[in-house]
Tab-separated table of C-alpha atoms (C1' of nucleotides) in Angstrom:
chain	number	residue	atom	x	y	z
A	1	MET	CA	-4.099	33.442	-8.577
A	2	PRO	CA	-0.704	31.724	-8.392
A	3	LYS	CA	1.105	35.014	-8.526
A	4	ASP	CA	2.398	34.605	-12.051
A	5	ALA	CA	4.780	31.989	-10.800
A	6	THR	CA	7.764	31.461	-13.055
A	7	PHE	CA	9.209	28.032	-13.570
A	8	ASN	CA	12.415	27.026	-11.914
A	9	GLU	CA	14.848	24.287	-12.883
A	10	GLU	CA	12.986	21.728	-10.804
A	11	ASP	CA	9.811	22.380	-12.746
A	12	VAL	CA	11.617	21.983	-16.029
A	13	CYS	CA	13.173	18.757	-14.796
A	14	ASN	CA	9.861	17.339	-13.716
A	15	ALA	CA	8.199	18.295	-16.959
A	16	ILE	CA	10.882	16.545	-18.972
A	17	ARG	CA	10.843	13.557	-16.648
A	18	ASP	CA	7.102	13.233	-17.011
A	19	ARG	CA	7.347	13.316	-20.772
A	20	VAL	CA	9.935	10.607	-20.608
A	21	LEU	CA	7.728	8.589	-18.318
A	22	GLU	CA	4.833	8.843	-20.763
A	23	GLN	CA	7.203	7.984	-23.584
A	24	ARG	CA	6.358	11.163	-25.407
A	25	LEU	CA	10.036	12.029	-25.429
A	26	ALA	CA	11.843	9.311	-27.313
A	27	PRO	CA	15.450	8.357	-26.621
A	28	GLY	CA	17.825	10.275	-28.828
A	29	THR	CA	15.607	13.333	-29.098
A	30	LYS	CA	17.658	16.502	-29.233
A	31	LEU	CA	16.820	19.093	-26.606
A	32	THR	CA	17.968	22.561	-27.598
A	33	GLU	CA	18.278	25.223	-24.966
A	34	GLU	CA	16.427	27.782	-27.034
A	35	SER	CA	13.318	25.673	-27.530
A	36	LEU	CA	12.979	24.846	-23.860
A	37	CYS	CA	13.572	28.461	-22.943
A	38	SER	CA	10.641	29.586	-25.049
A	39	ILE	CA	8.434	26.665	-23.998
A	40	PHE	CA	8.789	27.342	-20.310
A	41	GLY	CA	9.452	31.022	-20.546
A	42	VAL	CA	12.677	30.835	-18.589
A	43	GLY	CA	16.235	31.940	-19.177
A	44	ARG	CA	19.043	29.806	-20.478
A	45	THR	CA	20.491	29.569	-17.008
A	46	THR	CA	17.482	27.674	-15.740
A	47	VAL	CA	17.435	25.252	-18.652
A	48	ARG	CA	21.125	24.681	-18.239
A	49	ARG	CA	20.698	23.779	-14.576
A	50	ALA	CA	17.869	21.433	-15.445
A	51	PHE	CA	20.125	19.724	-17.981
A	52	LEU	CA	22.790	19.205	-15.380
A	53	LEU	CA	20.350	17.613	-12.965
A	54	LEU	CA	18.833	15.386	-15.612
A	55	THR	CA	22.278	14.251	-16.664
A	56	ARG	CA	22.933	13.151	-13.138
A	57	ASP	CA	19.852	10.954	-13.320
A	58	ASN	CA	20.830	9.426	-16.640
A	59	ILE	CA	17.721	10.829	-18.255
A	60	ILE	CA	19.578	12.941	-20.763
A	61	GLN	CA	23.083	12.848	-22.078
A	62	LEU	CA	25.117	16.034	-22.222
A	63	GLN	CA	27.957	16.274	-24.692
A	64	LYS	CA	30.429	19.114	-24.763
A	65	ASN	CA	29.461	21.682	-27.368
A	66	LYS	CA	26.829	19.341	-28.720
A	67	GLY	CA	23.991	19.876	-26.318
A	68	ALA	CA	21.550	17.499	-24.710
A	69	VAL	CA	19.768	14.453	-26.060
A	70	VAL	CA	17.385	12.121	-24.307
A	71	ALA	CA	19.425	9.166	-23.092
A	72	SER	CA	19.525	5.848	-24.913
A	73	PRO	CA	20.412	3.201	-22.362
A	74	SER	CA	22.480	0.359	-23.775
A	75	PRO	CA	21.349	-3.246	-23.327
A	76	GLU	CA	24.006	-3.577	-20.675
A	77	GLU	CA	22.646	-0.592	-18.798
A	78	ALA	CA	19.143	-1.930	-19.190
A	79	LYS	CA	20.191	-5.130	-17.499
A	80	GLN	CA	21.690	-3.166	-14.640
A	81	VAL	CA	18.545	-1.133	-14.230
A	82	PHE	CA	16.389	-4.203	-13.841
A	83	GLU	CA	18.885	-5.820	-11.542
A	84	ALA	CA	18.925	-2.736	-9.335
A	85	ARG	CA	15.157	-2.494	-9.369
A	86	MET	CA	14.726	-6.043	-8.204
A	87	VAL	CA	17.102	-5.564	-5.334
A	88	LEU	CA	15.832	-2.184	-4.242
A	89	GLU	CA	12.184	-2.520	-4.963
A	90	ARG	CA	11.771	-5.887	-3.345
A	91	ALA	CA	13.448	-4.716	-0.183
A	92	MET	CA	11.315	-1.605	-0.084
A	93	LEU	CA	8.147	-3.486	-0.820
A	94	GLU	CA	8.726	-6.029	1.905
A	95	LYS	CA	9.386	-3.256	4.339
A	96	ALA	CA	6.288	-1.414	3.195
A	97	ALA	CA	4.144	-4.499	3.619
A	98	GLN	CA	4.949	-4.490	7.295
A	99	ASN	CA	3.996	-0.899	7.970
A	100	VAL	CA	1.071	-0.055	5.722
A	101	SER	CA	-2.071	1.503	7.083
A	102	THR	CA	-5.546	0.895	5.753
A	103	ASP	CA	-5.389	4.377	4.296
A	104	ASP	CA	-2.336	3.398	2.306
A	105	ILE	CA	-4.127	0.378	0.921
A	106	ALA	CA	-7.075	2.542	-0.002
A	107	ARG	CA	-4.755	4.940	-1.770
A	108	LEU	CA	-3.219	2.085	-3.732
A	109	ARG	CA	-6.613	0.718	-4.723
A	110	GLU	CA	-7.600	4.164	-5.831
A	111	HIS	CA	-4.538	4.253	-8.009
A	112	LEU	CA	-5.414	0.908	-9.537
A	113	GLU	CA	-8.763	2.316	-10.535
A	114	GLU	CA	-7.064	5.251	-12.172
A	115	GLU	CA	-4.984	2.836	-14.174
A	116	ALA	CA	-8.091	0.956	-15.238
A	117	ASP	CA	-9.784	4.192	-16.115
A	118	ALA	CA	-6.889	5.277	-18.288
A	119	ILE	CA	-7.100	2.016	-20.161
A	120	ALA	CA	-10.856	2.318	-20.524
A	121	GLN	CA	-10.377	5.723	-22.091
A	122	THR	CA	-7.498	4.415	-24.175
A	123	ASP	CA	-5.388	7.261	-22.838
A	124	ILE	CA	-2.176	5.376	-23.309
A	125	ALA	CA	0.211	8.134	-22.312
A	126	ARG	CA	-1.602	8.614	-19.047
A	127	TRP	CA	-1.700	4.906	-18.424
A	128	ILE	CA	2.015	4.491	-18.999
A	129	ARG	CA	2.703	7.301	-16.592
A	130	LEU	CA	0.387	5.778	-14.015
A	131	THR	CA	2.001	2.348	-14.161
A	132	GLY	CA	5.328	3.981	-13.479
A	133	LYS	CA	3.894	6.044	-10.678
A	134	PHE	CA	2.455	2.911	-9.114
A	135	HIS	CA	5.902	1.577	-8.430
A	136	ILE	CA	6.971	4.910	-7.000
A	137	LEU	CA	3.904	4.909	-4.822
A	138	LEU	CA	4.833	1.514	-3.470
A	139	ALA	CA	8.334	2.730	-2.782
A	140	GLU	CA	7.077	5.680	-0.791
A	141	LEU	CA	5.332	3.341	1.587
A	142	SER	CA	8.678	2.008	2.700
A	143	GLY	CA	9.325	5.295	4.442
A	144	ASN	CA	12.843	5.510	3.097
A	145	ALA	CA	13.049	8.686	1.044
A	146	LEU	CA	16.582	7.970	-0.032
A	147	MET	CA	15.822	4.626	-1.602
A	148	CYS	CA	12.696	6.164	-3.004
A	149	ASN	CA	14.777	8.664	-4.937
A	150	PHE	CA	16.947	5.931	-6.268
A	151	LEU	CA	13.985	3.950	-7.427
A	152	GLU	CA	12.451	6.975	-9.048
A	153	GLN	CA	15.509	7.331	-11.231
A	154	LEU	CA	15.270	3.689	-12.128
A	155	VAL	CA	11.626	3.958	-13.090
A	156	PHE	CA	12.360	6.810	-15.460
A	157	GLN	CA	15.174	4.867	-17.010
A	158	THR	CA	12.905	1.877	-17.377
A	159	SER	CA	10.588	3.995	-19.452
A	160	LEU	CA	13.437	4.829	-21.792
A	161	ILE	CA	14.436	1.212	-21.976
A	162	ILE	CA	10.948	0.073	-22.896
A	163	ALA	CA	10.729	2.809	-25.488
A	164	LEU	CA	13.956	1.534	-26.986
A	165	TYR	CA	13.636	-2.186	-26.677
A	166	GLY	CA	9.961	-2.755	-26.006
A	167	ARG	CA	8.430	-5.199	-28.429
A	168	SER	CA	5.089	-3.793	-29.498
A	169	GLY	CA	5.401	-0.195	-28.538
A	170	ALA	CA	4.001	0.710	-25.181
A	171	ALA	CA	0.959	-1.387	-24.507
A	172	PRO	CA	1.994	-4.898	-23.564
A	173	ASN	CA	4.027	-4.233	-20.445
A	174	CYS	CA	2.727	-4.087	-16.932
A	175	LYS	CA	-0.296	-5.990	-18.112
A	176	GLY	CA	-2.373	-8.495	-16.239
A	177	GLY	CA	-3.385	-7.988	-12.686
A	178	ASP	CA	0.144	-7.950	-11.343
A	179	HIS	CA	-0.284	-4.592	-9.730
A	180	ALA	CA	-3.568	-5.612	-8.167
A	181	ARG	CA	-2.091	-8.850	-6.882
A	182	ILE	CA	0.765	-6.972	-5.280
A	183	VAL	CA	-1.658	-4.711	-3.482
A	184	ASP	CA	-3.628	-7.723	-2.332
A	185	ALA	CA	-0.536	-9.339	-0.905
A	186	ILE	CA	0.405	-6.167	0.914
A	187	ALA	CA	-3.090	-5.813	2.284
A	188	ALA	CA	-2.837	-9.365	3.581
A	189	GLY	CA	0.431	-8.454	5.243
A	190	ASP	CA	2.249	-11.090	3.203
A	191	ALA	CA	5.510	-9.329	2.500
A	192	THR	CA	7.253	-12.323	0.989
A	193	THR	CA	4.525	-13.022	-1.522
A	194	ALA	CA	4.357	-9.365	-2.481
A	195	GLY	CA	8.078	-9.393	-3.121
A	196	THR	CA	7.872	-12.553	-5.162
A	197	ILE	CA	5.127	-11.196	-7.371
A	198	LEU	CA	7.047	-7.992	-7.864
A	199	VAL	CA	10.201	-9.765	-8.953
A	200	SER	CA	8.349	-11.956	-11.398
A	201	HIS	CA	6.544	-8.882	-12.616
A	202	LEU	CA	9.825	-7.162	-13.380
A	203	THR	CA	11.313	-10.316	-14.827
A	204	SER	CA	8.363	-10.590	-17.145
A	205	ILE	CA	8.785	-7.032	-18.359
A	206	GLU	CA	12.478	-7.523	-18.882
A	207	GLY	CA	11.802	-10.754	-20.732
A	208	GLN	CA	9.658	-8.927	-23.242
A	209	LEU	CA	12.521	-6.720	-24.327
A	210	VAL	CA	14.344	-7.442	-27.531
A	211	PHE	CA	17.889	-6.247	-27.875
A	212	GLU	CA	18.491	-7.190	-31.471
A	213	ALA	CA	20.828	-4.988	-33.427
A	214	ARG	CA	18.769	-2.150	-34.779
A	215	ASN	CA	20.997	0.752	-35.618
A	216	SER	CA	24.091	2.495	-34.349
A	217	GLU	CA	27.676	2.085	-35.339
A	218	GLN	CA	28.456	-0.525	-32.742
A	219	ASP	CA	26.542	-2.983	-34.829
A	220	LEU	CA	28.516	-2.082	-37.904
A	221	HIS	CA	31.721	-2.886	-36.114
A	222	ALA	CA	30.250	-6.165	-34.999
A	223	ILE	CA	29.032	-7.056	-38.464
A	224	PHE	CA	32.416	-6.572	-40.042
A	225	GLY	CA	35.393	-8.227	-38.526
A	226	THR	CA	36.815	-5.136	-36.855
B	1	MET	CA	53.208	18.345	-19.743
B	2	PRO	CA	49.516	18.060	-18.949
B	3	LYS	CA	48.736	21.023	-21.129
B	4	ASP	CA	47.935	23.364	-18.268
B	5	ALA	CA	44.685	21.515	-17.712
B	6	THR	CA	42.069	23.591	-16.002
B	7	PHE	CA	39.648	22.059	-13.559
B	8	ASN	CA	36.093	21.379	-14.531
B	9	GLU	CA	33.050	20.935	-12.305
B	10	GLU	CA	33.667	17.216	-11.997
B	11	ASP	CA	37.104	17.853	-10.587
B	12	VAL	CA	35.746	20.317	-8.071
B	13	CYS	CA	33.059	17.837	-7.082
B	14	ASN	CA	35.535	15.046	-6.579
B	15	ALA	CA	37.849	17.236	-4.568
B	16	ILE	CA	35.041	18.239	-2.235
B	17	ARG	CA	33.785	14.685	-2.040
B	18	ASP	CA	37.228	13.436	-1.103
B	19	ARG	CA	37.529	16.009	1.636
B	20	VAL	CA	34.195	14.909	2.969
B	21	LEU	CA	35.287	11.307	2.827
B	22	GLU	CA	38.403	12.123	4.836
B	23	GLN	CA	36.279	14.127	7.222
B	24	ARG	CA	38.361	17.204	6.636
B	25	LEU	CA	35.209	19.048	5.646
B	26	ALA	CA	32.878	19.002	8.608
B	27	PRO	CA	29.093	19.109	8.272
B	28	GLY	CA	27.804	22.653	8.386
B	29	THR	CA	30.927	24.173	6.871
B	30	LYS	CA	30.089	27.128	4.680
B	31	LEU	CA	31.374	26.919	1.146
B	32	THR	CA	31.594	30.324	-0.503
B	33	GLU	CA	31.825	30.543	-4.248
B	34	GLU	CA	34.675	32.997	-4.164
B	35	SER	CA	36.954	30.843	-2.031
B	36	LEU	CA	36.477	27.794	-4.213
B	37	CYS	CA	37.003	29.881	-7.321
B	38	SER	CA	40.397	31.023	-6.121
B	39	ILE	CA	41.347	27.602	-4.746
B	40	PHE	CA	40.730	25.806	-8.011
B	41	GLY	CA	41.358	28.711	-10.318
B	42	VAL	CA	38.011	28.394	-12.025
B	43	GLY	CA	35.129	30.730	-12.727
B	44	ARG	CA	32.017	31.044	-10.692
B	45	THR	CA	30.089	29.132	-13.328
B	46	THR	CA	32.090	25.993	-12.682
B	47	VAL	CA	31.744	26.200	-8.921
B	48	ARG	CA	28.045	26.778	-9.285
B	49	ARG	CA	27.667	23.662	-11.407
B	50	ALA	CA	29.640	21.660	-8.894
B	51	PHE	CA	27.322	22.881	-6.147
B	52	LEU	CA	24.305	21.731	-8.078
B	53	LEU	CA	25.729	18.273	-8.573
B	54	LEU	CA	26.777	17.944	-4.960
B	55	THR	CA	23.322	19.002	-3.841
B	56	ARG	CA	21.867	16.185	-5.874
B	57	ASP	CA	24.065	13.765	-3.947
B	58	ASN	CA	23.087	15.182	-0.570
B	59	ILE	CA	26.662	16.168	0.105
B	60	ILE	CA	25.967	19.852	0.395
B	61	GLN	CA	22.839	21.823	1.029
B	62	LEU	CA	22.022	24.776	-1.176
B	63	GLN	CA	19.802	27.508	0.192
B	64	LYS	CA	18.452	30.340	-1.912
B	65	ASN	CA	20.553	33.458	-1.500
B	66	LYS	CA	22.413	31.846	1.366
B	67	GLY	CA	24.906	29.700	-0.440
B	68	ALA	CA	26.173	26.208	0.175
B	69	VAL	CA	27.012	24.391	3.375
B	70	VAL	CA	28.217	20.855	3.859
B	71	ALA	CA	25.180	18.731	4.605
B	72	SER	CA	24.219	17.663	8.103
B	73	PRO	CA	22.176	14.475	7.783
B	74	SER	CA	19.495	14.142	10.425
B	75	PRO	CA	19.298	11.009	12.565
B	76	GLU	CA	16.360	9.952	10.452
B	77	GLU	CA	18.385	10.327	7.271
B	78	ALA	CA	21.244	8.477	8.884
B	79	LYS	CA	18.987	5.556	9.569
B	80	GLN	CA	17.862	5.539	5.966
B	81	VAL	CA	21.429	5.626	4.717
B	82	PHE	CA	22.365	2.551	6.701
B	83	GLU	CA	19.203	0.786	5.705
B	84	ALA	CA	19.909	1.473	2.054
B	85	ARG	CA	23.510	0.403	2.398
B	86	MET	CA	22.578	-2.923	3.892
B	87	VAL	CA	20.143	-3.665	1.123
B	88	LEU	CA	22.318	-2.498	-1.740
B	89	GLU	CA	25.712	-3.472	-0.518
B	90	ARG	CA	24.761	-6.961	0.519
B	91	ALA	CA	23.177	-7.652	-2.835
B	92	MET	CA	26.192	-6.294	-4.660
B	93	LEU	CA	28.631	-8.163	-2.472
B	94	GLU	CA	26.886	-11.473	-2.934
B	95	LYS	CA	26.883	-10.948	-6.638
B	96	ALA	CA	30.530	-9.967	-6.582
B	97	ALA	CA	31.444	-13.066	-4.632
B	98	GLN	CA	30.224	-15.194	-7.497
B	99	ASN	CA	32.220	-13.493	-10.217
B	100	VAL	CA	35.520	-12.443	-8.705
B	101	SER	CA	38.789	-13.314	-10.332
B	102	THR	CA	42.007	-14.004	-8.510
B	103	ASP	CA	43.211	-10.645	-9.718
B	104	ASP	CA	40.294	-8.982	-7.964
B	105	ILE	CA	41.136	-10.735	-4.729
B	106	ALA	CA	44.732	-9.638	-5.078
B	107	ARG	CA	43.591	-6.086	-5.617
B	108	LEU	CA	41.468	-6.246	-2.477
B	109	ARG	CA	44.304	-7.672	-0.407
B	110	GLU	CA	46.527	-4.940	-1.702
B	111	HIS	CA	43.990	-2.431	-0.516
B	112	LEU	CA	43.887	-4.017	2.929
B	113	GLU	CA	47.611	-3.528	3.165
B	114	GLU	CA	47.216	0.113	2.270
B	115	GLU	CA	44.729	0.475	5.073
B	116	ALA	CA	47.137	-1.152	7.491
B	117	ASP	CA	49.933	1.057	6.257
B	118	ALA	CA	47.864	4.176	6.806
B	119	ILE	CA	47.217	3.080	10.367
B	120	ALA	CA	50.879	2.300	10.915
B	121	GLN	CA	51.759	5.792	9.814
B	122	THR	CA	48.896	7.216	11.853
B	123	ASP	CA	47.700	8.982	8.734
B	124	ILE	CA	44.127	9.074	9.909
B	125	ALA	CA	42.687	11.101	7.062
B	126	ARG	CA	44.133	8.702	4.531
B	127	TRP	CA	42.902	5.727	6.496
B	128	ILE	CA	39.366	7.059	6.717
B	129	ARG	CA	39.339	7.641	3.008
B	130	LEU	CA	40.662	4.144	2.362
B	131	THR	CA	38.044	2.455	4.504
B	132	GLY	CA	35.378	4.227	2.504
B	133	LYS	CA	37.038	3.340	-0.749
B	134	PHE	CA	37.131	-0.296	0.304
B	135	HIS	CA	33.375	-0.497	0.218
B	136	ILE	CA	33.304	1.207	-3.150
B	137	LEU	CA	35.893	-1.240	-4.388
B	138	LEU	CA	33.718	-4.129	-3.314
B	139	ALA	CA	30.770	-2.579	-5.065
B	140	GLU	CA	32.662	-2.263	-8.312
B	141	LEU	CA	33.220	-5.994	-8.354
B	142	SER	CA	29.504	-6.513	-8.744
B	143	GLY	CA	29.779	-5.189	-12.270
B	144	ASN	CA	26.720	-2.991	-11.828
B	145	ALA	CA	27.852	0.577	-12.388
B	146	LEU	CA	24.453	1.962	-11.575
B	147	MET	CA	24.255	0.437	-8.131
B	148	CYS	CA	27.870	1.374	-7.678
B	149	ASN	CA	27.011	5.022	-8.123
B	150	PHE	CA	24.237	4.741	-5.629
B	151	LEU	CA	26.491	3.166	-3.092
B	152	GLU	CA	29.143	5.778	-3.650
B	153	GLN	CA	26.683	8.456	-2.633
B	154	LEU	CA	25.810	6.467	0.440
B	155	VAL	CA	29.428	6.059	1.447
B	156	PHE	CA	30.004	9.793	1.275
B	157	GLN	CA	26.940	10.407	3.340
B	158	THR	CA	28.107	7.843	5.845
B	159	SER	CA	31.247	9.864	6.319
B	160	LEU	CA	29.172	12.906	7.181
B	161	ILE	CA	27.057	10.872	9.550
B	162	ILE	CA	30.064	9.537	11.403
B	163	ALA	CA	31.515	13.021	11.611
B	164	LEU	CA	28.271	14.192	13.149
B	165	TYR	CA	27.292	11.332	15.378
B	166	GLY	CA	30.447	9.280	15.704
B	167	ARG	CA	31.406	8.693	19.303
B	168	SER	CA	35.138	9.227	19.573
B	169	GLY	CA	35.897	11.155	16.479
B	170	ALA	CA	37.099	9.135	13.573
B	171	ALA	CA	39.135	6.226	14.846
B	172	PRO	CA	36.864	3.562	16.271
B	173	ASN	CA	34.779	2.718	13.224
B	174	CYS	CA	35.572	0.096	10.653
B	175	LYS	CA	37.906	-1.446	13.149
B	176	GLY	CA	38.787	-5.046	13.676
B	177	GLY	CA	39.427	-7.355	10.804
B	178	ASP	CA	35.980	-7.031	9.336
B	179	HIS	CA	37.286	-5.920	5.985
B	180	ALA	CA	39.798	-8.730	5.907
B	181	ARG	CA	37.192	-11.292	6.853
B	182	ILE	CA	34.940	-10.098	4.078
B	183	VAL	CA	37.713	-10.527	1.568
B	184	ASP	CA	38.408	-14.007	2.924
B	185	ALA	CA	34.789	-14.988	2.509
B	186	ILE	CA	34.735	-13.694	-1.032
B	187	ALA	CA	37.930	-15.498	-1.848
B	188	ALA	CA	36.348	-18.695	-0.535
B	189	GLY	CA	33.387	-18.066	-2.783
B	190	ASP	CA	31.093	-17.948	0.218
B	191	ALA	CA	28.708	-15.199	-0.825
B	192	THR	CA	26.278	-15.672	2.036
B	193	THR	CA	28.929	-15.428	4.714
B	194	ALA	CA	30.421	-12.366	3.066
B	195	GLY	CA	27.014	-10.740	3.096
B	196	THR	CA	26.420	-11.626	6.706
B	197	ILE	CA	29.723	-10.174	7.826
B	198	LEU	CA	29.062	-7.031	5.867
B	199	VAL	CA	25.669	-6.488	7.431
B	200	SER	CA	26.975	-7.015	10.922
B	201	HIS	CA	29.865	-4.724	10.065
B	202	LEU	CA	27.460	-1.961	9.107
B	203	THR	CA	25.212	-2.680	12.047
B	204	SER	CA	28.176	-2.346	14.336
B	205	ILE	CA	29.129	1.005	12.887
B	206	GLU	CA	25.582	2.242	13.135
B	207	GLY	CA	25.382	1.030	16.699
B	208	GLN	CA	28.333	3.176	17.663
B	209	LEU	CA	26.528	6.333	16.679
B	210	VAL	CA	25.006	8.508	19.335
B	211	PHE	CA	22.116	10.741	18.373
B	212	GLU	CA	21.729	12.598	21.627
B	213	ALA	CA	20.472	16.132	21.392
B	214	ARG	CA	23.471	18.264	20.692
B	215	ASN	CA	22.312	21.436	19.080
B	216	SER	CA	19.745	22.556	16.555
B	217	GLU	CA	16.308	23.951	17.030
B	218	GLN	CA	14.490	20.675	16.637
B	219	ASP	CA	15.675	19.764	20.089
B	220	LEU	CA	14.359	22.999	21.504
B	221	HIS	CA	10.938	22.241	20.166
B	222	ALA	CA	11.096	18.825	21.756
B	223	ILE	CA	12.263	20.203	25.080
B	224	PHE	CA	9.399	22.624	25.374
B	225	GLY	CA	5.902	21.430	24.876
B	226	THR	CA	5.450	22.773	21.365
C	1	DT	C1'	24.985	13.654	-59.668
C	2	DT	C1'	28.301	13.263	-56.082
C	3	DT	C1'	31.787	15.042	-53.179
C	4	DC	C1'	34.487	18.318	-51.209
C	5	DT	C1'	35.310	22.904	-49.481
C	6	DA	C1'	34.213	27.516	-47.904
C	7	DT	C1'	31.050	30.341	-45.953
C	8	DA	C1'	27.048	31.356	-43.156
C	9	DA	C1'	23.878	30.186	-39.553
C	10	DA	C1'	22.786	28.235	-35.376
C	11	DT	C1'	23.917	26.393	-31.007
C	12	DT	C1'	26.562	26.004	-26.972
C	13	DG	C1'	30.294	27.821	-23.598
C	14	DT	C1'	32.188	31.527	-20.907
C	15	DC	C1'	32.620	35.632	-18.709
C	16	DA	C1'	31.787	40.116	-16.626
C	17	DA	C1'	28.746	43.533	-15.198
C	18	DC	C1'	24.714	44.481	-12.676
C	19	DA	C1'	20.690	43.449	-9.413
C	20	DA	C1'	18.972	41.385	-5.255
C	21	DT	C1'	19.699	39.584	-0.914
C	22	DT	C1'	22.019	38.575	3.090
C	23	DT	C1'	25.515	39.522	6.500
C	24	DA	C1'	28.558	42.584	9.086
C	25	DC	C1'	29.367	46.852	11.116
C	26	DT	C1'	28.882	51.384	13.145
C	27	DG	C1'	26.721	54.615	15.969
C	28	DC	C1'	22.794	55.915	18.678
C	29	DC	C1'	19.480	55.554	22.351
C	30	DG	C1'	17.780	53.320	26.404
D	1	DC	C1'	26.526	47.581	28.800
D	2	DG	C1'	22.865	45.757	25.730
D	3	DG	C1'	19.618	46.291	22.187
D	4	DC	C1'	18.290	48.497	17.844
D	5	DA	C1'	18.189	51.059	13.659
D	6	DG	C1'	20.660	52.327	9.442
D	7	DT	C1'	24.317	51.963	6.501
D	8	DA	C1'	28.201	49.525	4.294
D	9	DA	C1'	30.251	45.295	2.786
D	10	DA	C1'	30.040	40.882	1.076
D	11	DT	C1'	27.783	37.149	-1.147
D	12	DT	C1'	24.632	35.182	-4.220
D	13	DG	C1'	21.378	35.436	-8.422
D	14	DT	C1'	20.522	36.907	-13.102
D	15	DT	C1'	21.099	38.721	-17.390
D	16	DG	C1'	23.197	39.726	-21.736
D	17	DA	C1'	27.005	40.136	-24.755
D	18	DC	C1'	30.667	37.843	-26.854
D	19	DA	C1'	33.722	33.654	-27.997
D	20	DA	C1'	34.115	28.927	-29.494
D	21	DT	C1'	32.234	25.132	-31.657
D	22	DT	C1'	29.199	22.641	-34.307
D	23	DT	C1'	25.820	22.187	-37.954
D	24	DA	C1'	23.668	23.636	-42.167
D	25	DT	C1'	24.039	25.754	-46.687
D	26	DA	C1'	25.765	26.907	-51.179
D	27	DG	C1'	28.871	26.464	-54.816
D	28	DA	C1'	32.680	24.474	-57.494
D	29	DA	C1'	35.242	20.581	-59.239
D	30	DA	C1'	35.413	15.785	-60.564
DNA sequence: TTTCTATAAATTGTCAACAATTTACTGCCG
DNA sequence: CGGCAGTAAATTGTTGACAATTTATAGAAA
């Protein structure tokens, strides 16, 4: 028995992050302290700390006296996220490709099967989460925990971005055998190819976004001559 | 009159960060809530929030019931910091070199003069802070605020690393005209050269570190056969 | 009906008291 | 003198009440 373990702020953070990753928490969603308190059975202090940490990661936005809402990255921020991912993730991947063990490859292949399984069962939420986790898994192989943390933040933000600007909902991204091809390249020890595939993979995802004016007041200002 | 503005957690964070950057706050220093409360004239709540944010940035370490101490990056972490800096900072610098305006160059040159002035006045603390800020300034020119934040964290951590493992205290690092040469390369629009100088600059700093066993229990375990 | 205002409700921000834990100290025994 | 309880002090963790602010509601006037 897990000793009636009570949740701490890290647990709350991870829970919220995971929901964001699965796109079950849409950008703009209001997060009230009270609701989270009752959901997790923790005090306001804990929720408050979780909010502070999530703000730091750009996952939620905290406004004075107004509470927390799930972040809505602007198109400009979205561009920066992809730019950062390409730089970071390629470097990490190329480094990983030089140090992987056969066990690591096996672990990656196992993950690919999980992804396929999620699709087979049409468990979209799980699949979305798994595709995100794949990139984090790759990052971990680089052995650089610091860069891994950075990338993790970026992956979560990517999920928000796709939720906001993704064309046909969740399904179309991360399609094809890109992930499998990356693993193959790593297994072959071809760091450069792995990096190239990754970058085109990200470019493809970014290319599927559509930033047309949907809502918000910014658009109103743009429409009129202000 | 600035309306008797009271400090918030961001102010406290920045103050602590700046002290770390100037190496006036040594790794391992205990930070009690009470002392910071009286120093900044804020409540414990604010200090506590600041601690949480600083923990996220690896600037302090927060232990349950034991309070906060300034972080002491391990040699392994130090290696990761430099690795991350080379990846991130080179990418940002090369991007910056393509977009800089003459105003930006002027601003950089101005900064170089400040650095020289600090040396002339033997104001070491100010000089250390300026050399750190130089790298942040470069990063800002990339136009990617996200990567800029990442790098900022890394710069602060670098300051801790140098304080811990730097050979002759503070002075020898970031010497020579490396900064000036980087600015020259940028001004000439030579992104590749700028990147190369930067990497060798960082490599040089890293090379001056000495990770010999100084204290800590890890060394004891290594000494005996455990 | 719409709009504006005043009031009420709900939500967030702050603070102080109390509980839990760690750290420092004193005195005792060897 | 050095080590070891046991107690006192100090520091951190948590909770709850209250203040400040925002949001929702109801009613009156146009």
